[in-house]
PDB file of C-alpha atoms in Angstrom:
ATOM      1  CA  UNK A   1     193.959 148.993  -8.977  1.00 57.00           C
ATOM      2  CA  UNK A   2     190.756 150.082 -10.601  1.00 71.00           C
ATOM      3  CA  UNK A   3     187.112 149.578  -9.765  1.00 86.00           C
ATOM      4  CA  UNK A   4     187.312 146.224 -11.582  1.00 90.00           C
ATOM      5  CA  UNK A   5     186.522 144.014  -8.565  1.00 94.00           C
ATOM      6  CA  UNK A   6     183.481 145.987  -7.418  1.00 95.00           C
ATOM      7  CA  UNK A   7     180.885 143.985  -9.372  1.00 95.00           C
ATOM      8  CA  UNK A   8     182.463 140.579  -8.577  1.00 96.00           C
ATOM      9  CA  UNK A   9     182.616 141.504  -4.879  1.00 97.00           C
ATOM     10  CA  UNK A  10     178.997 142.677  -4.821  1.00 97.00           C
ATOM     11  CA  UNK A  11     177.795 139.525  -6.592  1.00 97.00           C
ATOM     12  CA  UNK A  12     179.710 137.317  -4.147  1.00 97.00           C
ATOM     13  CA  UNK A  13     178.352 139.189  -1.091  1.00 98.00           C
ATOM     14  CA  UNK A  14     174.811 138.989  -2.490  1.00 97.00           C
ATOM     15  CA  UNK A  15     174.983 135.234  -3.133  1.00 97.00           C
ATOM     16  CA  UNK A  16     176.689 134.572   0.201  1.00 97.00           C
ATOM     17  CA  UNK A  17     174.020 136.453   2.168  1.00 98.00           C
ATOM     18  CA  UNK A  18     171.166 134.768   0.297  1.00 97.00           C
ATOM     19  CA  UNK A  19     172.647 131.355   1.146  1.00 97.00           C
ATOM     20  CA  UNK A  20     173.224 132.122   4.851  1.00 97.00           C
ATOM     21  CA  UNK A  21     170.744 130.380   7.186  1.00 97.00           C
ATOM     22  CA  UNK A  22     170.654 133.259   9.691  1.00 97.00           C
ATOM     23  CA  UNK A  23     169.981 135.839   7.000  1.00 98.00           C
ATOM     24  CA  UNK A  24     167.332 133.556   5.448  1.00 97.00           C
ATOM     25  CA  UNK A  25     165.615 133.238   8.838  1.00 97.00           C
ATOM     26  CA  UNK A  26     165.518 137.000   9.321  1.00 97.00           C
ATOM     27  CA  UNK A  27     164.751 138.458   5.859  1.00 97.00           C
ATOM     28  CA  UNK A  28     164.123 135.438   3.643  1.00 96.00           C
ATOM     29  CA  UNK A  29     165.060 136.232   0.049  1.00 95.00           C
ATOM     30  CA  UNK A  30     164.337 139.942   0.529  1.00 97.00           C
ATOM     31  CA  UNK A  31     167.831 141.172  -0.297  1.00 97.00           C
ATOM     32  CA  UNK A  32     167.950 143.641  -3.175  1.00 96.00           C
ATOM     33  CA  UNK A  33     170.372 145.548  -5.339  1.00 92.00           C
ATOM     34  CA  UNK A  34     167.418 147.590  -6.608  1.00 90.00           C
ATOM     35  CA  UNK A  35     163.996 147.617  -4.980  1.00 89.00           C
ATOM     36  CA  UNK A  36     161.334 145.680  -6.851  1.00 87.00           C
ATOM     37  CA  UNK A  37     158.456 147.608  -8.377  1.00 91.00           C
ATOM     38  CA  UNK A  38     155.225 147.634  -6.438  1.00 90.00           C
ATOM     39  CA  UNK A  39     154.849 146.890  -2.765  1.00 91.00           C
ATOM     40  CA  UNK A  40     158.024 146.024  -0.871  1.00 91.00           C
ATOM     41  CA  UNK A  41     158.103 143.591   2.060  1.00 94.00           C
ATOM     42  CA  UNK A  42     157.817 144.959   5.591  1.00 95.00           C
ATOM     43  CA  UNK A  43     161.447 143.936   6.259  1.00 97.00           C
ATOM     44  CA  UNK A  44     164.205 143.801   3.652  1.00 97.00           C
ATOM     45  CA  UNK A  45     167.870 144.616   3.039  1.00 98.00           C
ATOM     46  CA  UNK A  46     169.557 146.440   0.190  1.00 97.00           C
ATOM     47  CA  UNK A  47     173.088 146.529  -1.124  1.00 97.00           C
ATOM     48  CA  UNK A  48     174.013 150.176  -1.184  1.00 90.00           C
ATOM     49  CA  UNK A  49     176.765 152.713  -1.443  1.00 92.00           C
ATOM     50  CA  UNK A  50     180.385 151.738  -1.873  1.00 95.00           C
ATOM     51  CA  UNK A  51     183.672 153.634  -1.640  1.00 96.00           C
ATOM     52  CA  UNK A  52     186.739 152.053  -3.268  1.00 95.00           C
ATOM     53  CA  UNK A  53     190.366 152.952  -2.588  1.00 95.00           C
ATOM     54  CA  UNK A  54     193.461 151.675  -4.357  1.00 92.00           C
ATOM     55  CA  UNK A  55     195.579 149.462  -2.086  1.00 87.00           C
ATOM     56  CA  UNK A  56     198.014 148.118  -4.665  1.00 87.00           C
ATOM     57  CA  UNK A  57     201.542 147.439  -3.485  1.00 85.00           C
ATOM     58  CA  UNK A  58     204.715 145.734  -4.656  1.00 80.00           C
ATOM     59  CA  UNK A  59     203.031 142.324  -4.402  1.00 83.00           C
ATOM     60  CA  UNK A  60     200.232 143.249  -6.836  1.00 83.00           C
ATOM     61  CA  UNK A  61     196.972 145.044  -7.520  1.00 86.00           C
ATOM     62  CA  UNK A  62     194.494 145.451  -4.690  1.00 90.00           C
ATOM     63  CA  UNK A  63     191.678 147.627  -3.401  1.00 93.00           C
ATOM     64  CA  UNK A  64     189.736 148.390  -0.249  1.00 96.00           C
ATOM     65  CA  UNK A  65     185.952 148.513  -0.572  1.00 96.00           C
ATOM     66  CA  UNK A  66     183.757 150.152   2.073  1.00 97.00           C
ATOM     67  CA  UNK A  67     180.322 148.586   1.521  1.00 97.00           C
ATOM     68  CA  UNK A  68     176.950 149.635   2.914  1.00 98.00           C
ATOM     69  CA  UNK A  69     174.119 147.179   3.462  1.00 98.00           C
ATOM     70  CA  UNK A  70     170.874 148.692   4.707  1.00 97.00           C
ATOM     71  CA  UNK A  71     168.144 146.913   6.643  1.00 98.00           C
ATOM     72  CA  UNK A  72     164.757 148.631   6.299  1.00 97.00           C
ATOM     73  CA  UNK A  73     161.468 147.976   8.052  1.00 96.00           C
ATOM     74  CA  UNK A  74     158.041 149.515   8.373  1.00 93.00           C
ATOM     75  CA  UNK A  75     157.539 147.813  11.746  1.00 90.00           C
ATOM     76  CA  UNK A  76     156.791 150.056  14.712  1.00 87.00           C
ATOM     77  CA  UNK A  77     160.104 149.329  16.432  1.00 90.00           C
ATOM     78  CA  UNK A  78     163.717 148.516  15.656  1.00 95.00           C
ATOM     79  CA  UNK A  79     163.692 144.942  17.020  1.00 95.00           C
ATOM     80  CA  UNK A  80     163.192 143.080  13.715  1.00 95.00           C
ATOM     81  CA  UNK A  81     165.643 145.354  11.902  1.00 97.00           C
ATOM     82  CA  UNK A  82     168.266 144.843  14.613  1.00 97.00           C
ATOM     83  CA  UNK A  83     167.854 141.068  14.458  1.00 97.00           C
ATOM     84  CA  UNK A  84     168.252 141.134  10.669  1.00 98.00           C
ATOM     85  CA  UNK A  85     171.258 143.462  10.939  1.00 98.00           C
ATOM     86  CA  UNK A  86     172.847 141.082  13.460  1.00 98.00           C
ATOM     87  CA  UNK A  87     172.323 138.131  11.092  1.00 98.00           C
ATOM     88  CA  UNK A  88     173.963 140.033   8.231  1.00 98.00           C
ATOM     89  CA  UNK A  89     176.826 141.134  10.495  1.00 98.00           C
ATOM     90  CA  UNK A  90     177.363 137.580  11.704  1.00 97.00           C
ATOM     91  CA  UNK A  91     177.347 136.247   8.134  1.00 97.00           C
ATOM     92  CA  UNK A  92     179.921 138.783   6.962  1.00 97.00           C
ATOM     93  CA  UNK A  93     182.287 138.243   9.889  1.00 94.00           C
ATOM     94  CA  UNK A  94     185.323 136.982   7.948  1.00 89.00           C
ATOM     95  CA  UNK A  95     183.315 135.244   5.194  1.00 95.00           C
ATOM     96  CA  UNK A  96     184.736 132.866   2.609  1.00 94.00           C
ATOM     97  CA  UNK A  97     183.610 134.460  -0.656  1.00 96.00           C
ATOM     98  CA  UNK A  98     184.282 133.212  -4.162  1.00 94.00           C
ATOM     99  CA  UNK A  99     184.652 136.093  -6.597  1.00 96.00           C
ATOM    100  CA  UNK A 100     184.417 135.689 -10.379  1.00 96.00           C
ATOM    101  CA  UNK A 101     187.583 137.803 -10.589  1.00 95.00           C
ATOM    102  CA  UNK A 102     190.162 138.396  -7.881  1.00 95.00           C
ATOM    103  CA  UNK A 103     190.015 137.205  -4.305  1.00 95.00           C
ATOM    104  CA  UNK A 104     188.822 138.447  -0.961  1.00 96.00           C
ATOM    105  CA  UNK A 105     191.727 138.956   1.440  1.00 95.00           C
ATOM    106  CA  UNK A 106     189.457 139.833   4.361  1.00 95.00           C
ATOM    107  CA  UNK A 107     186.279 141.577   5.437  1.00 97.00           C
ATOM    108  CA  UNK A 108     185.361 143.252   8.684  1.00 96.00           C
ATOM    109  CA  UNK A 109     182.530 145.217  10.241  1.00 97.00           C
ATOM    110  CA  UNK A 110     183.181 148.961  10.560  1.00 97.00           C
ATOM    111  CA  UNK A 111     180.038 150.506  12.045  1.00 97.00           C
ATOM    112  CA  UNK A 112     176.257 150.685  12.024  1.00 97.00           C
ATOM    113  CA  UNK A 113     173.795 153.532  12.273  1.00 97.00           C
ATOM    114  CA  UNK A 114     170.112 153.115  13.114  1.00 96.00           C
ATOM    115  CA  UNK A 115     167.631 155.896  12.342  1.00 95.00           C
ATOM    116  CA  UNK A 116     164.006 156.691  11.709  1.00 94.00           C
ATOM    117  CA  UNK A 117     163.413 157.821   8.131  1.00 91.00           C
ATOM    118  CA  UNK A 118     161.072 160.579   6.989  1.00 84.00           C
ATOM    119  CA  UNK A 119     158.054 160.863   9.260  1.00 83.00           C
ATOM    120  CA  UNK A 120     159.425 158.126  11.503  1.00 79.00           C
ATOM    121  CA  UNK A 121     157.306 155.250  10.191  1.00 88.00           C
ATOM    122  CA  UNK A 122     160.289 153.632   8.472  1.00 94.00           C
ATOM    123  CA  UNK A 123     163.323 152.405  10.369  1.00 96.00           C
ATOM    124  CA  UNK A 124     166.690 151.854   8.713  1.00 96.00           C
ATOM    125  CA  UNK A 125     169.999 150.424   9.867  1.00 98.00           C
ATOM    126  CA  UNK A 126     173.029 151.093   7.677  1.00 98.00           C
ATOM    127  CA  UNK A 127     175.781 148.524   8.179  1.00 98.00           C
ATOM    128  CA  UNK A 128     179.273 149.408   6.944  1.00 98.00           C
ATOM    129  CA  UNK A 129     181.861 146.757   6.101  1.00 98.00           C
ATOM    130  CA  UNK A 130     185.395 147.000   4.757  1.00 97.00           C
ATOM    131  CA  UNK A 131     186.606 144.390   2.275  1.00 97.00           C
ATOM    132  CA  UNK A 132     190.173 144.054   1.040  1.00 95.00           C
ATOM    133  CA  UNK A 133     190.527 142.422  -2.374  1.00 96.00           C
ATOM    134  CA  UNK A 134     193.375 141.479  -4.682  1.00 95.00           C
ATOM    135  CA  UNK A 135     193.216 140.966  -8.425  1.00 91.00           C
ATOM    136  CA  UNK A 136     194.293 137.654 -10.005  1.00 74.00           C
TER     137      UNK A 136
END
């Protein structure tokens, strides 16, 4: 299996999160692949790093994608970021995603890491998920 399902998986995750009521309530439409120019909102999430491993077998082509979604805030505490991270985690707990190519076999939460960034005025939570996909 190649990296062929990476873009379809990312697009499906992006659309799924934007449509989720819990995610909407926490970050609105502030989910980005690339940050917009100019001022960014005080709370937002970004689609980030990804590691892909071949998981093809006798039944067909497949891959395992470790995805990172980051929640970032300039708020003085972690509360808002943790609430947004929980909404994203809840949404991606065994989601039903429609990919433009291939299919999602399953997705699960792996881990999260919360940290202060730079001088400590920015807080960031990196959520890691593992998705297993198969090609059509």
